[in-house]
Amino acid sequence: MNRIDRLYALAEELRAAGPRGRTARQLAARFEVSVRTIERDLSALGQAGVPLATKQGRTGGYSVDRSMSLPPLNFTAREAMAVAVALSRSEHVLFARDSRTALQKIVAAMPPRDLDEARTAAAKVRLLVQPVPAPDGQIAEQIWRAVRDNQVLRIEYTDVGGIGTEREVEPQHVVVGPNGSYLTAWCHLRQEDRVFRMDRITRAERTATPPSRPLATGDLQVDGYETKLPDAALRPEDLFPTPT
């Protein structure tokens, strides 16, 4: 997490904690940095106008006004439960932290009565999930950035037979499936589209090589599966007909 993202997440963490607040040591453990780094970040937030409050003593720590970063949200208990269920279905390493902070924002903005109702309802739901091999977090992040920015990757890959190769690939999609996560890419070594299990990629680094293939635009075709497109959830305007 870069510093800008950490500062924003730090403010949200404190706002969600409410009057109880968090100690610098708790925040350092949460964000996997030193206490000194957290103290510098808190100083920067204060200088930027974030209304921080400090409390001395054994139970002391830092807190922030809950209303400073979110406008009022009108999530119903059922809506909050639906989001919690949806996020719980996938704990992919690429999205786990962002899923947590997204749900944290919803929870922090809800009235206590609706939140209690959502928690009671969610306790009645159970999800069956199949454990799958998880890719290395840092490698997955490098892969994702290359996919997002259309950059060529140099990877070390170990196939199902245990044979390792180094190759340059032009990423197309990150594919999250029930049996693991994959990278689809044009492979310079094989000169064709290939699919790579992300947990078998042992090293990934972006290169300065310009991509030579057009971006893939077609939907994936995998026997026995349907392809879901998450970007559709970010286009609520498509739910309504266009006026003629």
Coordinates of N, CA and C in Angstrom, one line a residue:
M1 N 0.9 -1.2 0.0 CA 0.0 0.0 0.0 C 0.9 1.2 0.0
N2 N 0.7 2.1 -1.0 CA 1.4 3.4 -1.0 C 0.9 4.3 0.1
R3 N 1.7 5.4 0.3 CA 1.3 6.3 1.4 C 0.0 7.0 1.3
I4 N -0.3 7.4 0.1 CA -1.6 8.1 -0.1 C -2.8 7.2 0.2
D5 N -2.7 5.9 -0.3 CA -3.7 5.0 0.0 C -3.8 4.7 1.5
R6 N -2.6 4.6 2.2 CA -2.6 4.3 3.6 C -3.2 5.5 4.4
L7 N -2.9 6.7 4.0 CA -3.5 7.8 4.7 C -5.0 7.8 4.7
Y8 N -5.5 7.5 3.5 CA -7.0 7.5 3.4 C -7.5 6.3 4.2
A9 N -6.9 5.1 4.1 CA -7.4 4.0 4.9 C -7.2 4.2 6.4
L10 N -6.2 4.9 6.8 CA -6.0 5.2 8.2 C -7.1 6.1 8.7
A11 N -7.5 7.1 7.9 CA -8.6 8.0 8.4 C -9.9 7.2 8.5
E12 N -10.1 6.3 7.5 CA -11.3 5.4 7.6 C -11.3 4.5 8.7
E13 N -10.2 3.9 9.0 CA -10.0 3.0 10.2 C -10.4 3.7 11.5
L14 N -9.9 4.9 11.6 CA -10.2 5.7 12.9 C -11.6 6.1 12.9
R15 N -12.2 6.5 11.8 CA -13.6 7.0 11.8 C -14.5 5.8 12.1
A16 N -14.2 4.6 11.6 CA -15.0 3.4 11.9 C -14.9 3.0 13.3
A17 N -13.7 3.2 13.9 CA -13.5 2.8 15.3 C -14.3 3.6 16.3
G18 N -14.8 4.8 15.9 CA -15.7 5.6 16.7 C -14.9 6.1 17.9
P19 N -15.6 6.4 19.0 CA -15.0 7.0 20.2 C -13.9 6.2 20.8
R20 N -14.0 4.9 20.6 CA -12.9 4.0 21.2 C -11.6 4.3 20.6
G21 N -11.5 4.6 19.3 CA -10.3 5.0 18.7 C -9.3 3.8 18.6
R22 N -8.1 4.1 18.2 CA -7.1 3.0 18.0 C -5.7 3.6 18.5
T23 N -4.9 2.8 19.1 CA -3.6 3.2 19.5 C -2.7 3.2 18.3
A24 N -1.5 3.9 18.4 CA -0.6 3.9 17.3 C 0.0 2.5 17.1
R25 N 0.1 1.7 18.2 CA 0.6 0.3 18.0 C -0.4 -0.5 17.3
Q26 N -1.7 -0.4 17.6 CA -2.7 -1.1 16.9 C -2.7 -0.8 15.4
L27 N -2.6 0.5 15.1 CA -2.6 0.9 13.7 C -1.4 0.4 13.0
A28 N -0.2 0.4 13.7 CA 1.0 -0.1 13.0 C 0.8 -1.5 12.7
A29 N 0.3 -2.3 13.6 CA 0.0 -3.7 13.3 C -0.9 -3.9 12.2
R30 N -2.0 -3.1 12.2 CA -3.0 -3.2 11.1 C -2.5 -3.0 9.7
F31 N -1.6 -1.9 9.6 CA -1.1 -1.6 8.3 C 0.3 -2.1 8.0
E32 N 0.9 -2.9 8.9 CA 2.1 -3.5 8.8 C 3.3 -2.5 8.5
V33 N 3.3 -1.5 9.3 CA 4.4 -0.5 9.3 C 4.8 -0.2 10.7
S34 N 5.8 0.6 10.9 CA 6.3 0.9 12.2 C 5.4 1.9 12.9
V35 N 5.5 2.0 14.3 CA 4.7 2.9 15.0 C 5.2 4.4 14.6
R36 N 6.5 4.5 14.4 CA 6.9 5.9 14.0 C 6.3 6.3 12.6
T37 N 6.1 5.4 11.7 CA 5.5 5.7 10.4 C 4.1 6.1 10.7
I38 N 3.4 5.4 11.5 CA 2.0 5.7 11.8 C 1.9 7.1 12.5
E39 N 2.8 7.4 13.3 CA 2.8 8.7 14.0 C 3.0 9.9 13.0
R40 N 3.9 9.6 12.0 CA 4.1 10.6 10.9 C 2.8 10.7 10.1
D41 N 2.2 9.6 9.8 CA 1.0 9.7 9.0 C -0.1 10.4 9.7
L42 N -0.3 10.2 11.0 CA -1.3 10.9 11.8 C -1.0 12.4 11.8
S43 N 0.2 12.7 11.9 CA 0.6 14.2 11.9 C 0.2 14.8 10.5
A44 N 0.5 14.0 9.5 CA 0.1 14.5 8.1 C -1.4 14.7 8.0
L45 N -2.2 13.8 8.5 CA -3.6 13.9 8.5 C -4.1 15.1 9.3
G46 N -3.5 15.3 10.4 CA -3.9 16.5 11.2 C -3.6 17.8 10.5
Q47 N -2.4 17.9 9.8 CA -2.1 19.1 9.1 C -3.0 19.3 7.9
A48 N -3.5 18.2 7.4 CA -4.4 18.3 6.2 C -5.9 18.6 6.6
G49 N -6.1 18.7 7.9 CA -7.4 19.2 8.4 C -8.3 18.1 8.9
V50 N -7.8 16.8 9.0 CA -8.6 15.7 9.5 C -8.8 16.0 11.0
P51 N -10.0 16.0 11.6 CA -10.2 16.3 13.0 C -9.8 15.2 13.9
L52 N -8.6 15.0 14.2 CA -8.1 14.0 15.1 C -8.2 14.4 16.5
A53 N -8.5 13.4 17.4 CA -8.6 13.6 18.8 C -7.7 12.6 19.5
T54 N -7.0 13.0 20.5 CA -6.1 12.0 21.2 C -6.6 11.9 22.7
K55 N -6.4 10.7 23.2 CA -6.8 10.4 24.6 C -5.6 9.8 25.3
Q56 N -5.2 10.3 26.4 CA -4.1 9.8 27.2 C -4.5 8.7 28.1
G57 N -3.5 7.9 28.5 CA -3.8 6.9 29.5 C -3.7 5.5 28.9
R58 N -4.0 4.5 29.7 CA -4.0 3.1 29.3 C -4.9 2.8 28.1
T59 N -6.1 3.4 28.2 CA -7.1 3.2 27.1 C -7.0 4.3 26.0
G60 N -6.0 5.1 26.1 CA -5.9 6.2 25.2 C -5.6 5.8 23.7
G61 N -5.7 6.7 22.8 CA -5.4 6.5 21.4 C -5.8 7.6 20.6
Y62 N -6.1 7.3 19.3 CA -6.5 8.3 18.4 C -7.9 8.0 17.9
S63 N -8.7 9.1 17.7 CA -10.0 8.9 17.1 C -10.3 10.0 16.1
V64 N -11.3 9.9 15.4 CA -11.7 10.9 14.4 C -13.2 11.0 14.3
D65 N -13.7 12.2 13.9 CA -15.1 12.4 13.8 C -15.7 11.5 12.7
R66 N -16.7 10.7 13.1 CA -17.2 9.7 12.1 C -17.9 10.3 10.9
S67 N -18.3 11.6 11.0 CA -19.0 12.2 9.9 C -18.0 12.9 8.9
M68 N -16.7 12.8 9.1 CA -15.8 13.6 8.3 C -15.6 13.1 6.9
S69 N -15.8 11.8 6.7 CA -15.4 11.3 5.4 C -16.5 10.6 4.5
L70 N -17.6 10.4 5.1 CA -18.7 9.8 4.4 C -20.0 10.6 4.5
P71 N -20.7 10.9 3.4 CA -22.0 11.5 3.5 C -23.0 10.4 4.0
P72 N -24.2 10.8 4.4 CA -25.1 9.8 4.9 C -25.4 8.8 3.8
L73 N -25.4 7.5 4.2 CA -25.8 6.5 3.2 C -27.1 5.8 3.7
N74 N -27.9 5.3 2.8 CA -29.2 4.8 3.2 C -29.2 3.3 2.8
F75 N -28.3 2.5 3.3 CA -28.3 1.1 3.1 C -29.4 0.5 4.0
T76 N -30.2 -0.4 3.5 CA -31.1 -1.1 4.3 C -30.4 -2.3 4.9
A77 N -31.0 -2.9 5.9 CA -30.4 -4.1 6.5 C -30.2 -5.2 5.5
R78 N -31.2 -5.4 4.6 CA -31.1 -6.5 3.6 C -30.0 -6.1 2.6
E79 N -29.8 -4.9 2.2 CA -28.8 -4.5 1.3 C -27.4 -4.7 1.9
A80 N -27.2 -4.3 3.1 CA -25.9 -4.6 3.8 C -25.6 -6.0 3.9
M81 N -26.6 -6.9 4.2 CA -26.4 -8.3 4.3 C -26.0 -8.9 2.9
A82 N -26.7 -8.4 1.9 CA -26.4 -8.9 0.5 C -24.9 -8.5 0.2
V83 N -24.5 -7.3 0.5 CA -23.1 -7.0 0.2 C -22.1 -7.8 1.0
A84 N -22.4 -8.1 2.3 CA -21.6 -8.9 3.1 C -21.5 -10.3 2.6
V85 N -22.6 -10.9 2.1 CA -22.6 -12.2 1.5 C -21.8 -12.3 0.2
A86 N -22.0 -11.2 -0.6 CA -21.3 -11.2 -1.9 C -19.8 -11.1 -1.7
L87 N -19.4 -10.3 -0.7 CA -17.9 -10.1 -0.5 C -17.3 -11.4 0.2
S88 N -18.2 -12.1 0.9 CA -17.7 -13.3 1.6 C -17.5 -14.4 0.7
R89 N -18.1 -14.4 -0.5 CA -18.0 -15.5 -1.5 C -16.6 -15.6 -2.1
S90 N -15.9 -14.5 -2.1 CA -14.6 -14.5 -2.6 C -13.6 -13.7 -1.7
E91 N -12.5 -14.3 -1.3 CA -11.5 -13.7 -0.5 C -10.2 -13.7 -1.3
H92 N -10.3 -13.4 -2.6 CA -9.1 -13.3 -3.4 C -8.1 -12.3 -2.9
V93 N -6.8 -12.7 -3.0 CA -5.8 -11.9 -2.4 C -5.8 -10.5 -3.0
L94 N -6.2 -10.4 -4.3 CA -6.2 -9.1 -4.9 C -7.2 -8.1 -4.3
F95 N -8.3 -8.7 -3.8 CA -9.4 -7.8 -3.4 C -9.8 -7.9 -1.9
A96 N -9.1 -8.7 -1.2 CA -9.5 -8.9 0.2 C -9.4 -7.6 1.0
R97 N -8.3 -6.9 0.9 CA -8.2 -5.6 1.7 C -9.3 -4.6 1.3
D98 N -9.5 -4.4 0.0 CA -10.5 -3.5 -0.5 C -11.9 -3.9 -0.1
S99 N -12.2 -5.2 -0.1 CA -13.5 -5.7 0.3 C -13.7 -5.3 1.7
R100 N -12.7 -5.5 2.5 CA -12.9 -5.2 4.0 C -13.1 -3.8 4.2
T101 N -12.4 -2.9 3.5 CA -12.6 -1.4 3.8 C -13.9 -1.0 3.2
A102 N -14.4 -1.6 2.1 CA -15.7 -1.2 1.5 C -16.8 -1.6 2.5
L103 N -16.8 -2.8 3.0 CA -17.8 -3.2 4.0 C -17.7 -2.4 5.3
Q104 N -16.5 -2.0 5.6 CA -16.3 -1.2 6.8 C -17.0 0.1 6.7
K105 N -16.9 0.7 5.5 CA -17.5 2.0 5.3 C -19.1 1.9 5.4
I106 N -19.6 0.8 4.8 CA -21.0 0.6 4.9 C -21.5 0.5 6.4
V107 N -20.8 -0.4 7.1 CA -21.1 -0.7 8.5 C -21.0 0.6 9.3
A108 N -20.0 1.4 9.1 CA -19.8 2.6 9.9 C -20.9 3.6 9.7
A109 N -21.5 3.6 8.5 CA -22.5 4.6 8.2 C -23.9 4.2 8.5
M110 N -24.1 3.0 8.9 CA -25.5 2.5 9.1 C -25.9 2.8 10.6
P111 N -27.2 3.1 10.7 CA -27.8 3.3 12.1 C -27.7 2.0 12.8
P112 N -27.4 2.1 14.2 CA -27.2 0.8 15.0 C -28.3 -0.2 14.8
R113 N -29.6 0.3 14.7 CA -30.7 -0.7 14.6 C -30.6 -1.5 13.4
D114 N -30.4 -0.8 12.2 CA -30.3 -1.5 10.9 C -29.1 -2.4 10.9
L115 N -28.0 -2.0 11.5 CA -26.8 -2.8 11.6 C -27.0 -4.1 12.4
D116 N -27.7 -3.9 13.5 CA -28.0 -5.1 14.3 C -28.9 -6.1 13.5
E117 N -29.9 -5.5 12.8 CA -30.8 -6.4 12.0 C -30.0 -7.1 10.9
A118 N -29.0 -6.4 10.2 CA -28.2 -7.0 9.2 C -27.3 -8.1 9.7
R119 N -26.8 -7.9 10.9 CA -25.9 -8.9 11.5 C -26.7 -10.1 11.9
T120 N -27.9 -9.9 12.4 CA -28.8 -11.0 12.8 C -29.1 -11.9 11.6
A121 N -29.5 -11.2 10.5 CA -29.9 -11.9 9.3 C -28.7 -12.6 8.7
A122 N -27.5 -12.0 8.6 CA -26.3 -12.6 8.1 C -25.9 -13.8 8.9
A123 N -26.2 -13.9 10.1 CA -25.9 -15.1 11.0 C -26.7 -16.3 10.6
K124 N -27.8 -16.1 9.8 CA -28.6 -17.2 9.3 C -28.1 -17.8 8.0
V125 N -27.1 -17.2 7.4 CA -26.6 -17.6 6.1 C -25.2 -18.3 6.3
R126 N -25.1 -19.4 5.5 CA -23.8 -20.1 5.5 C -23.4 -20.3 4.0
L127 N -22.1 -20.2 3.7 CA -21.6 -20.3 2.4 C -20.7 -21.5 2.3
L128 N -20.9 -22.3 1.2 CA -20.0 -23.4 1.0 C -18.9 -23.0 0.0
V129 N -17.7 -22.9 0.4 CA -16.6 -22.5 -0.5 C -15.6 -23.6 -0.6
Q130 N -14.9 -23.7 -1.7 CA -13.9 -24.7 -1.9 C -12.5 -24.1 -1.8
P131 N -11.7 -24.5 -0.8 CA -10.4 -23.9 -0.7 C -9.6 -24.1 -1.9
V132 N -8.9 -23.1 -2.4 CA -8.1 -23.2 -3.6 C -6.7 -22.6 -3.3
P133 N -5.7 -23.0 -4.1 CA -4.4 -22.4 -3.9 C -4.4 -20.9 -4.1
A134 N -3.8 -20.1 -3.2 CA -3.7 -18.7 -3.3 C -2.4 -18.3 -3.9
P135 N -2.4 -17.3 -4.9 CA -1.1 -16.8 -5.4 C -0.4 -15.9 -4.3
D136 N 0.8 -15.7 -4.5 CA 1.6 -14.8 -3.7 C 1.0 -13.4 -3.8
G137 N 0.8 -12.7 -2.7 CA 0.2 -11.4 -2.7 C 0.9 -10.4 -3.6
Q138 N 2.3 -10.3 -3.4 CA 3.0 -9.3 -4.2 C 3.1 -9.6 -5.7
I139 N 3.2 -10.9 -6.0 CA 3.1 -11.3 -7.4 C 1.8 -11.0 -8.0
A140 N 0.7 -11.3 -7.3 CA -0.6 -11.0 -7.8 C -0.8 -9.6 -8.0
E141 N -0.3 -8.7 -7.2 CA -0.4 -7.3 -7.4 C 0.4 -6.8 -8.6
Q142 N 1.6 -7.4 -8.8 CA 2.3 -7.0 -10.1 C 1.5 -7.5 -11.3
I143 N 0.9 -8.6 -11.3 CA 0.1 -9.1 -12.4 C -1.0 -8.2 -12.6
W144 N -1.7 -7.8 -11.6 CA -2.9 -7.0 -11.7 C -2.6 -5.6 -12.3
R145 N -1.5 -5.0 -11.9 CA -1.1 -3.7 -12.4 C -0.7 -3.8 -13.9
A146 N -0.1 -4.9 -14.3 CA 0.3 -5.1 -15.7 C -1.0 -5.3 -16.5
V147 N -2.0 -6.0 -16.0 CA -3.2 -6.2 -16.7 C -3.9 -4.8 -16.8
R148 N -4.0 -4.1 -15.7 CA -4.7 -2.8 -15.7 C -4.1 -1.8 -16.7
D149 N -2.7 -1.8 -16.7 CA -2.0 -0.8 -17.4 C -1.5 -1.2 -18.8
N150 N -1.9 -2.5 -19.2 CA -1.5 -3.0 -20.5 C 0.0 -3.0 -20.7
Q151 N 0.7 -3.6 -19.7 CA 2.1 -3.7 -19.8 C 2.6 -5.1 -19.9
V152 N 3.7 -5.3 -20.6 CA 4.2 -6.6 -20.8 C 4.9 -7.1 -19.5
L153 N 4.7 -8.4 -19.2 CA 5.2 -9.0 -18.0 C 6.3 -10.0 -18.4
R154 N 7.3 -10.1 -17.5 CA 8.3 -11.2 -17.6 C 8.0 -12.0 -16.4
I155 N 7.7 -13.3 -16.6 CA 7.3 -14.2 -15.5 C 8.1 -15.5 -15.5
E156 N 8.3 -16.0 -14.4 CA 8.8 -17.4 -14.2 C 7.6 -18.3 -13.9
Y157 N 7.4 -19.3 -14.7 CA 6.2 -20.1 -14.5 C 6.5 -21.6 -14.4
T158 N 5.9 -22.3 -13.5 CA 6.1 -23.7 -13.3 C 4.8 -24.4 -13.8
D159 N 4.9 -25.3 -14.8 CA 3.7 -25.9 -15.3 C 3.3 -27.1 -14.4
V160 N 2.2 -27.8 -14.8 CA 1.6 -28.9 -14.0 C 2.6 -30.0 -13.9
G161 N 3.6 -30.1 -14.8 CA 4.6 -31.2 -14.8 C 5.8 -30.8 -14.0
G162 N 5.8 -29.6 -13.4 CA 6.9 -29.2 -12.6 C 8.1 -28.5 -13.4
I163 N 7.9 -28.3 -14.7 CA 8.9 -27.7 -15.5 C 8.8 -26.2 -15.5
G164 N 9.9 -25.5 -15.2 CA 9.8 -24.1 -15.1 C 10.4 -23.4 -16.3
T165 N 9.8 -22.3 -16.7 CA 10.2 -21.5 -17.9 C 10.1 -20.0 -17.5
E166 N 11.0 -19.3 -18.2 CA 10.9 -17.8 -18.1 C 10.3 -17.3 -19.5
R167 N 9.4 -16.4 -19.4 CA 8.8 -15.9 -20.7 C 8.2 -14.5 -20.5
E168 N 8.0 -13.8 -21.6 CA 7.4 -12.6 -21.6 C 5.9 -12.8 -22.2
V169 N 5.0 -12.1 -21.5 CA 3.6 -12.3 -21.8 C 2.9 -10.9 -21.9
E170 N 1.9 -10.8 -22.7 CA 1.1 -9.6 -22.8 C -0.3 -9.9 -22.1
P171 N -0.5 -9.4 -20.8 CA -1.6 -9.8 -20.1 C -2.9 -9.3 -20.7
Q172 N -4.0 -10.1 -20.5 CA -5.3 -9.7 -21.0 C -6.3 -9.6 -19.9
H173 N -6.5 -10.7 -19.1 CA -7.5 -10.7 -18.1 C -6.9 -11.4 -16.8
V174 N -7.4 -11.0 -15.7 CA -7.3 -11.8 -14.5 C -8.7 -12.6 -14.4
V175 N -8.6 -13.9 -14.3 CA -9.8 -14.7 -14.2 C -9.9 -15.4 -12.8
V176 N -11.0 -15.1 -12.1 CA -11.2 -15.6 -10.8 C -12.2 -16.7 -10.9
G177 N -11.9 -18.0 -10.6 CA -12.8 -19.1 -10.8 C -12.9 -19.9 -9.5
P178 N -13.7 -20.9 -9.6 CA -13.9 -21.7 -8.4 C -12.7 -22.6 -8.0
N179 N -11.9 -22.9 -9.0 CA -10.7 -23.7 -8.7 C -9.4 -23.0 -8.7
G180 N -9.4 -21.7 -8.6 CA -8.2 -20.9 -8.5 C -8.3 -19.7 -9.4
S181 N -7.2 -18.9 -9.5 CA -7.2 -17.7 -10.3 C -6.2 -17.8 -11.4
Y182 N -6.4 -17.2 -12.5 CA -5.6 -17.4 -13.7 C -5.3 -16.0 -14.3
L183 N -4.2 -16.0 -15.1 CA -3.9 -14.9 -16.0 C -4.0 -15.4 -17.4
T184 N -4.8 -14.7 -18.2 CA -4.8 -15.0 -19.7 C -3.9 -13.9 -20.3
A185 N -3.1 -14.4 -21.3 CA -2.1 -13.5 -21.9 C -1.6 -14.1 -23.2
W186 N -1.1 -13.2 -24.1 CA -0.4 -13.6 -25.3 C 1.0 -13.9 -24.9
C187 N 1.5 -15.2 -25.2 CA 2.8 -15.6 -24.8 C 3.8 -15.4 -25.9
H188 N 4.8 -14.7 -25.7 CA 5.8 -14.5 -26.8 C 6.6 -15.8 -27.0
L189 N 6.8 -16.6 -26.0 CA 7.5 -17.9 -26.2 C 6.7 -18.8 -27.1
R190 N 5.4 -19.0 -26.8 CA 4.6 -20.0 -27.5 C 3.9 -19.4 -28.7
Q191 N 3.9 -18.0 -28.8 CA 3.3 -17.3 -29.9 C 1.8 -17.7 -30.1
E192 N 1.1 -17.7 -28.9 CA -0.3 -17.9 -28.9 C -0.9 -17.5 -27.6
D193 N -2.2 -17.4 -27.5 CA -2.9 -17.1 -26.2 C -2.7 -18.2 -25.3
R194 N -2.4 -18.0 -24.0 CA -2.2 -19.0 -23.0 C -2.9 -18.6 -21.7
V195 N -3.1 -19.6 -20.9 CA -3.7 -19.4 -19.6 C -2.7 -19.9 -18.5
F196 N -2.4 -19.0 -17.5 CA -1.4 -19.3 -16.5 C -2.1 -19.3 -15.1
R197 N -1.9 -20.4 -14.4 CA -2.4 -20.5 -13.0 C -1.5 -19.5 -12.2
M198 N -2.2 -18.5 -11.5 CA -1.5 -17.5 -10.8 C -0.6 -18.0 -9.7
D199 N -1.0 -19.1 -9.0 CA -0.3 -19.6 -7.9 C 1.0 -20.4 -8.4
R200 N 1.1 -20.6 -9.8 CA 2.3 -21.3 -10.3 C 3.2 -20.2 -10.9
I201 N 2.9 -19.0 -10.9 CA 3.8 -17.9 -11.3 C 4.7 -17.5 -10.1
T202 N 6.0 -17.8 -10.2 CA 6.8 -17.7 -9.0 C 7.6 -16.3 -9.0
R203 N 7.5 -15.6 -10.1 CA 8.1 -14.3 -10.2 C 7.4 -13.5 -11.3
A204 N 7.2 -12.2 -11.1 CA 6.5 -11.4 -12.2 C 7.1 -10.0 -12.0
E205 N 7.5 -9.5 -13.2 CA 8.0 -8.1 -13.2 C 7.6 -7.4 -14.5
R206 N 7.2 -6.2 -14.4 CA 6.8 -5.4 -15.6 C 8.0 -5.0 -16.4
T207 N 7.9 -5.0 -17.7 CA 9.0 -4.6 -18.5 C 8.7 -3.3 -19.3
A208 N 9.7 -2.8 -20.0 CA 9.5 -1.7 -20.9 C 9.2 -2.1 -22.3
T209 N 9.0 -3.4 -22.6 CA 8.7 -3.8 -23.9 C 7.3 -3.4 -24.2
P210 N 7.1 -2.7 -25.4 CA 5.7 -2.3 -25.7 C 4.9 -3.5 -26.2
P211 N 3.6 -3.6 -25.8 CA 2.8 -4.6 -26.3 C 2.6 -4.6 -27.8
S212 N 2.5 -5.8 -28.4 CA 2.4 -5.8 -29.9 C 1.1 -6.4 -30.4
R213 N 0.3 -6.9 -29.4 CA -1.0 -7.5 -29.8 C -2.1 -6.6 -29.4
P214 N -3.2 -6.6 -30.1 CA -4.4 -5.8 -29.7 C -5.0 -6.4 -28.4
L215 N -5.6 -5.6 -27.6 CA -6.2 -6.1 -26.4 C -7.3 -7.0 -26.7
A216 N -7.4 -8.1 -25.9 CA -8.5 -9.0 -26.1 C -9.8 -8.4 -25.7
T217 N -10.8 -8.5 -26.5 CA -12.1 -7.9 -26.2 C -13.2 -9.0 -26.1
G218 N -13.0 -10.2 -26.6 CA -14.1 -11.2 -26.5 C -14.2 -11.8 -25.1
D219 N -15.4 -12.3 -24.8 CA -15.6 -13.0 -23.6 C -14.9 -14.4 -23.5
L220 N -14.5 -14.8 -22.4 CA -13.9 -16.1 -22.2 C -14.9 -17.2 -22.5
Q221 N -14.5 -18.2 -23.1 CA -15.3 -19.4 -23.4 C -14.7 -20.6 -22.7
V222 N -15.3 -21.1 -21.6 CA -14.8 -22.2 -20.9 C -16.0 -23.2 -20.7
D223 N -15.8 -24.4 -21.1 CA -16.9 -25.4 -21.1 C -17.3 -25.6 -19.6
G224 N -18.7 -25.6 -19.5 CA -19.2 -25.8 -18.1 C -19.3 -24.6 -17.3
Y225 N -18.9 -23.4 -17.7 CA -18.9 -22.2 -16.9 C -19.6 -21.1 -17.7
E226 N -20.1 -20.2 -16.9 CA -20.6 -18.9 -17.5 C -19.6 -17.8 -17.0
T227 N -19.5 -16.8 -17.9 CA -18.6 -15.7 -17.6 C -19.4 -14.5 -17.0
K228 N -18.9 -14.1 -15.8 CA -19.5 -12.9 -15.2 C -18.6 -11.7 -15.4
L229 N -19.2 -10.6 -15.7 CA -18.5 -9.3 -16.0 C -18.7 -8.3 -14.8
P230 N -17.8 -8.2 -13.9 CA -18.0 -7.3 -12.7 C -18.2 -5.9 -13.1
D231 N -17.7 -5.4 -14.3 CA -17.9 -4.0 -14.6 C -19.4 -3.7 -14.8
A232 N -20.2 -4.7 -15.1 CA -21.6 -4.4 -15.3 C -22.3 -3.9 -14.0
A233 N -21.7 -4.3 -12.8 CA -22.2 -3.8 -11.5 C -21.9 -2.4 -11.3
L234 N -20.9 -1.8 -12.1 CA -20.6 -0.4 -11.9 C -21.3 0.5 -13.0
R235 N -22.2 -0.1 -13.7 CA -23.0 0.6 -14.7 C -24.5 0.6 -14.4
P236 N -24.9 1.2 -13.3 CA -26.3 1.1 -12.9 C -27.2 1.8 -14.0
E237 N -26.6 2.7 -14.8 CA -27.5 3.4 -15.8 C -27.9 2.4 -16.9
D238 N -27.2 1.3 -17.0 CA -27.6 0.3 -18.0 C -28.9 -0.5 -17.6
L239 N -29.3 -0.3 -16.3 CA -30.5 -1.0 -15.9 C -31.8 -0.3 -16.4
F240 N -31.6 0.9 -16.9 CA -32.8 1.7 -17.3 C -32.7 1.9 -18.8
P241 N -33.8 1.9 -19.5 CA -33.8 2.1 -21.0 C -33.4 3.5 -21.3
T242 N -32.7 3.7 -22.4 CA -32.3 5.0 -22.9 C -33.6 5.7 -23.5
P243 N -33.9 6.9 -23.0 CA -35.0 7.6 -23.6 C -34.8 7.8 -25.1
T244 N -35.9 7.7 -25.8 CA -35.9 7.9 -27.3 C -36.5 9.2 -27.6

